[in-house]
Amino acid sequence: MITLVLGVALALAVGGCVCVVWASRGGPRWVRAVAALTLGAGDVVRRAEKNRRRGRTAQDDGGSGD
């Protein structure tokens, strides 16, 4: 079961990377949409890792300071 989940995750990651390259060369609209989602997900993961390294949580970023 875990092998299946990891295989699907790997296929999605590789497919997203292929769409990013294809979109940079002028692919169809759906490829550009998938590429934008892939790049957006990468930004979210990068930002979360950056905050984790600094010892911050999501609540620290936008909290009201109460």
mmCIF file of N, CA and C in Angstrom:
data_model
loop_
_atom_site.group_PDB
_atom_site.id
_atom_site.type_symbol
_atom_site.label_atom_id
_atom_site.label_comp_id
_atom_site.label_asym_id
_atom_site.label_seq_id
_atom_site.Cartn_x
_atom_site.Cartn_y
_atom_site.Cartn_z
ATOM 1 N N MET A 1 0.816 -1.200 0.000
ATOM 2 C CA MET A 1 0.000 0.000 0.000
ATOM 3 C C MET A 1 0.860 1.264 0.000
ATOM 4 N N ILE A 2 1.885 1.262 0.872
ATOM 5 C CA ILE A 2 2.764 2.429 0.930
ATOM 6 C C ILE A 2 3.526 2.600 -0.378
ATOM 7 N N THR A 3 3.848 1.505 -1.024
ATOM 8 C CA THR A 3 4.547 1.566 -2.304
ATOM 9 C C THR A 3 3.657 2.225 -3.357
ATOM 10 N N LEU A 4 2.395 1.918 -3.331
ATOM 11 C CA LEU A 4 1.452 2.513 -4.270
ATOM 12 C C LEU A 4 1.346 4.023 -4.049
ATOM 13 N N VAL A 5 1.243 4.435 -2.793
ATOM 14 C CA VAL A 5 1.136 5.865 -2.474
ATOM 15 C C VAL A 5 2.401 6.604 -2.905
ATOM 16 N N LEU A 6 3.560 6.033 -2.597
ATOM 17 C CA LEU A 6 4.820 6.667 -3.005
ATOM 18 C C LEU A 6 4.973 6.699 -4.520
ATOM 19 N N GLY A 7 4.522 5.666 -5.180
ATOM 20 C CA GLY A 7 4.576 5.636 -6.640
ATOM 21 C C GLY A 7 3.707 6.709 -7.278
ATOM 22 N N VAL A 8 2.522 6.900 -6.720
ATOM 23 C CA VAL A 8 1.624 7.946 -7.220
ATOM 24 C C VAL A 8 2.221 9.322 -6.962
ATOM 25 N N ALA A 9 2.788 9.530 -5.779
ATOM 26 C CA ALA A 9 3.413 10.814 -5.461
ATOM 27 C C ALA A 9 4.585 11.097 -6.404
ATOM 28 N N LEU A 10 5.376 10.088 -6.683
ATOM 29 C CA LEU A 10 6.500 10.245 -7.607
ATOM 30 C C LEU A 10 6.006 10.564 -9.014
ATOM 31 N N ALA A 11 4.968 9.881 -9.457
ATOM 32 C CA ALA A 11 4.419 10.132 -10.796
ATOM 33 C C ALA A 11 3.871 11.557 -10.900
ATOM 34 N N LEU A 12 3.212 12.037 -9.853
ATOM 35 C CA LEU A 12 2.698 13.408 -9.866
ATOM 36 C C LEU A 12 3.832 14.431 -9.899
ATOM 37 N N ALA A 13 4.885 14.177 -9.134
ATOM 38 C CA ALA A 13 6.024 15.096 -9.109
ATOM 39 C C ALA A 13 6.715 15.147 -10.471
ATOM 40 N N VAL A 14 6.943 14.001 -11.060
ATOM 41 C CA VAL A 14 7.596 13.949 -12.372
ATOM 42 C C VAL A 14 6.694 14.584 -13.426
ATOM 43 N N GLY A 15 5.407 14.287 -13.378
ATOM 44 C CA GLY A 15 4.472 14.893 -14.330
ATOM 45 C C GLY A 15 4.420 16.404 -14.199
ATOM 46 N N GLY A 16 4.471 16.910 -12.968
ATOM 47 C CA GLY A 16 4.487 18.352 -12.748
ATOM 48 C C GLY A 16 5.732 18.991 -13.313
ATOM 49 N N CYS A 17 6.867 18.344 -13.117
ATOM 50 C CA CYS A 17 8.123 18.874 -13.668
ATOM 51 C C CYS A 17 8.101 18.880 -15.202
ATOM 52 N N VAL A 18 7.549 17.838 -15.782
ATOM 53 C CA VAL A 18 7.434 17.785 -17.241
ATOM 54 C C VAL A 18 6.537 18.918 -17.733
ATOM 55 N N CYS A 19 5.455 19.183 -17.027
ATOM 56 C CA CYS A 19 4.551 20.263 -17.422
ATOM 57 C C CYS A 19 5.220 21.632 -17.294
ATOM 58 N N VAL A 20 6.061 21.821 -16.286
ATOM 59 C CA VAL A 20 6.762 23.096 -16.142
ATOM 60 C C VAL A 20 7.679 23.325 -17.334
ATOM 61 N N VAL A 21 8.418 22.302 -17.727
ATOM 62 C CA VAL A 21 9.323 22.433 -18.876
ATOM 63 C C VAL A 21 8.528 22.649 -20.153
ATOM 64 N N TRP A 22 7.460 21.888 -20.337
ATOM 65 C CA TRP A 22 6.641 22.008 -21.538
ATOM 66 C C TRP A 22 5.986 23.384 -21.610
ATOM 67 N N ALA A 23 5.501 23.887 -20.485
ATOM 68 C CA ALA A 23 4.862 25.201 -20.465
ATOM 69 C C ALA A 23 5.857 26.307 -20.782
ATOM 70 N N SER A 24 7.111 26.138 -20.358
ATOM 71 C CA SER A 24 8.114 27.157 -20.662
ATOM 72 C C SER A 24 8.411 27.212 -22.159
ATOM 73 N N ARG A 25 8.064 26.162 -22.860
ATOM 74 C CA ARG A 25 8.258 26.114 -24.316
ATOM 75 C C ARG A 25 6.968 26.395 -25.075
ATOM 76 N N GLY A 26 5.942 26.837 -24.353
ATOM 77 C CA GLY A 26 4.701 27.237 -25.010
ATOM 78 C C GLY A 26 3.693 26.128 -25.192
ATOM 79 N N GLY A 27 3.487 25.319 -24.197
ATOM 80 C CA GLY A 27 2.526 24.227 -24.287
ATOM 81 C C GLY A 27 1.090 24.717 -24.261
ATOM 82 N N PRO A 28 0.147 23.797 -24.336
ATOM 83 C CA PRO A 28 -1.275 24.153 -24.308
ATOM 84 C C PRO A 28 -1.694 24.733 -22.954
ATOM 85 N N ARG A 29 -2.894 25.254 -22.907
ATOM 86 C CA ARG A 29 -3.381 25.942 -21.717
ATOM 87 C C ARG A 29 -3.411 25.035 -20.485
ATOM 88 N N TRP A 30 -3.827 23.775 -20.630
ATOM 89 C CA TRP A 30 -3.900 22.894 -19.476
ATOM 90 C C TRP A 30 -2.517 22.602 -18.908
ATOM 91 N N VAL A 31 -1.503 22.571 -19.777
ATOM 92 C CA VAL A 31 -0.136 22.349 -19.305
ATOM 93 C C VAL A 31 0.341 23.553 -18.500
ATOM 94 N N ARG A 32 -0.002 24.748 -18.966
ATOM 95 C CA ARG A 32 0.378 25.955 -18.224
ATOM 96 C C ARG A 32 -0.319 26.005 -16.877
ATOM 97 N N ALA A 33 -1.554 25.519 -16.807
ATOM 98 C CA ALA A 33 -2.278 25.477 -15.528
ATOM 99 C C ALA A 33 -1.625 24.490 -14.566
ATOM 100 N N VAL A 34 -1.270 23.310 -15.042
ATOM 101 C CA VAL A 34 -0.611 22.317 -14.197
ATOM 102 C C VAL A 34 0.755 22.832 -13.748
ATOM 103 N N ALA A 35 1.464 23.512 -14.643
ATOM 104 C CA ALA A 35 2.769 24.069 -14.290
ATOM 105 C C ALA A 35 2.621 25.132 -13.206
ATOM 106 N N ALA A 36 1.604 25.963 -13.312
ATOM 107 C CA ALA A 36 1.385 26.993 -12.295
ATOM 108 C C ALA A 36 1.059 26.355 -10.944
ATOM 109 N N LEU A 37 0.258 25.303 -10.946
ATOM 110 C CA LEU A 37 -0.049 24.592 -9.697
ATOM 111 C C LEU A 37 1.210 23.953 -9.103
ATOM 112 N N THR A 38 2.035 23.383 -9.961
ATOM 113 C CA THR A 38 3.269 22.752 -9.498
ATOM 114 C C THR A 38 4.207 23.779 -8.882
ATOM 115 N N LEU A 39 4.385 24.901 -9.547
ATOM 116 C CA LEU A 39 5.263 25.941 -9.018
ATOM 117 C C LEU A 39 4.694 26.540 -7.732
ATOM 118 N N GLY A 40 3.377 26.693 -7.687
ATOM 119 C CA GLY A 40 2.745 27.196 -6.466
ATOM 120 C C GLY A 40 2.925 26.244 -5.295
ATOM 121 N N ALA A 41 2.778 24.957 -5.545
ATOM 122 C CA ALA A 41 2.980 23.962 -4.485
ATOM 123 C C ALA A 41 4.429 23.971 -4.010
ATOM 124 N N GLY A 42 5.344 24.149 -4.939
ATOM 125 C CA GLY A 42 6.753 24.236 -4.564
ATOM 126 C C GLY A 42 7.031 25.439 -3.681
ATOM 127 N N ASP A 43 6.398 26.571 -3.980
ATOM 128 C CA ASP A 43 6.560 27.768 -3.146
ATOM 129 C C ASP A 43 6.005 27.544 -1.747
ATOM 130 N N VAL A 44 4.865 26.885 -1.655
ATOM 131 C CA VAL A 44 4.258 26.611 -0.341
ATOM 132 C C VAL A 44 5.178 25.711 0.480
ATOM 133 N N VAL A 45 5.710 24.674 -0.128
ATOM 134 C CA VAL A 45 6.598 23.755 0.583
ATOM 135 C C VAL A 45 7.873 24.484 1.004
ATOM 136 N N ARG A 46 8.421 25.292 0.113
ATOM 137 C CA ARG A 46 9.647 26.031 0.418
ATOM 138 C C ARG A 46 9.425 26.996 1.582
ATOM 139 N N ARG A 47 8.303 27.710 1.577
ATOM 140 C CA ARG A 47 7.991 28.661 2.642
ATOM 141 C C ARG A 47 7.778 27.932 3.975
ATOM 142 N N ALA A 48 7.110 26.793 3.933
ATOM 143 C CA ALA A 48 6.880 26.027 5.159
ATOM 144 C C ALA A 48 8.202 25.511 5.734
ATOM 145 N N GLU A 49 9.088 25.060 4.885
ATOM 146 C CA GLU A 49 10.389 24.575 5.349
ATOM 147 C C GLU A 49 11.225 25.713 5.926
ATOM 148 N N LYS A 50 11.155 26.859 5.290
ATOM 149 C CA LYS A 50 11.890 28.029 5.774
ATOM 150 C C LYS A 50 11.394 28.429 7.168
ATOM 151 N N ASN A 51 10.079 28.440 7.357
ATOM 152 C CA ASN A 51 9.497 28.774 8.658
ATOM 153 C C ASN A 51 9.832 27.718 9.703
ATOM 154 N N ARG A 52 9.858 26.464 9.296
ATOM 155 C CA ARG A 52 10.181 25.391 10.232
ATOM 156 C C ARG A 52 11.623 25.525 10.717
ATOM 157 N N ARG A 53 12.511 25.875 9.822
ATOM 158 C CA ARG A 53 13.916 26.034 10.206
ATOM 159 C C ARG A 53 14.101 27.197 11.162
ATOM 160 N N ARG A 54 13.296 28.209 11.021
ATOM 161 C CA ARG A 54 13.385 29.365 11.908
ATOM 162 C C ARG A 54 12.652 29.136 13.224
ATOM 163 N N GLY A 55 11.954 28.021 13.339
ATOM 164 C CA GLY A 55 11.230 27.715 14.557
ATOM 165 C C GLY A 55 9.906 28.442 14.663
ATOM 166 N N ARG A 56 9.381 28.890 13.537
ATOM 167 C CA ARG A 56 8.112 29.599 13.536
ATOM 168 C C ARG A 56 7.007 28.658 13.107
ATOM 169 N N THR A 57 5.790 29.002 13.508
ATOM 170 C CA THR A 57 4.627 28.238 13.083
ATOM 171 C C THR A 57 3.761 29.125 12.212
ATOM 172 N N ALA A 58 2.752 28.553 11.615
ATOM 173 C CA ALA A 58 1.830 29.334 10.780
ATOM 174 C C ALA A 58 1.107 30.374 11.609
ATOM 175 N N GLN A 59 0.874 30.099 12.891
ATOM 176 C CA GLN A 59 0.187 31.058 13.760
ATOM 177 C C GLN A 59 1.057 32.262 14.028
ATOM 178 N N ASP A 60 2.383 32.083 14.056
ATOM 179 C CA ASP A 60 3.295 33.208 14.295
ATOM 180 C C ASP A 60 3.307 34.175 13.131
ATOM 181 N N ASP A 61 3.035 33.704 11.918
ATOM 182 C CA ASP A 61 3.101 34.550 10.727
ATOM 183 C C ASP A 61 1.967 35.560 10.661
ATOM 184 N N GLY A 62 0.761 35.156 11.004
ATOM 185 C CA GLY A 62 -0.374 36.049 10.830
ATOM 186 C C GLY A 62 -1.204 36.217 12.081
ATOM 187 N N GLY A 63 -0.620 35.962 13.224
ATOM 188 C CA GLY A 63 -1.379 36.059 14.465
ATOM 189 C C GLY A 63 -1.730 37.487 14.810
ATOM 190 N N SER A 64 -2.730 37.641 15.659
ATOM 191 C CA SER A 64 -3.189 38.980 16.033
ATOM 192 C C SER A 64 -2.382 39.561 17.178
ATOM 193 N N GLY A 65 -1.520 38.768 17.799
ATOM 194 C CA GLY A 65 -0.678 39.271 18.872
ATOM 195 C C GLY A 65 -1.371 39.326 20.211
ATOM 196 N N ASP A 66 -2.437 38.555 20.384
ATOM 197 C CA ASP A 66 -3.173 38.558 21.649
ATOM 198 C C ASP A 66 -2.387 37.891 22.757
#
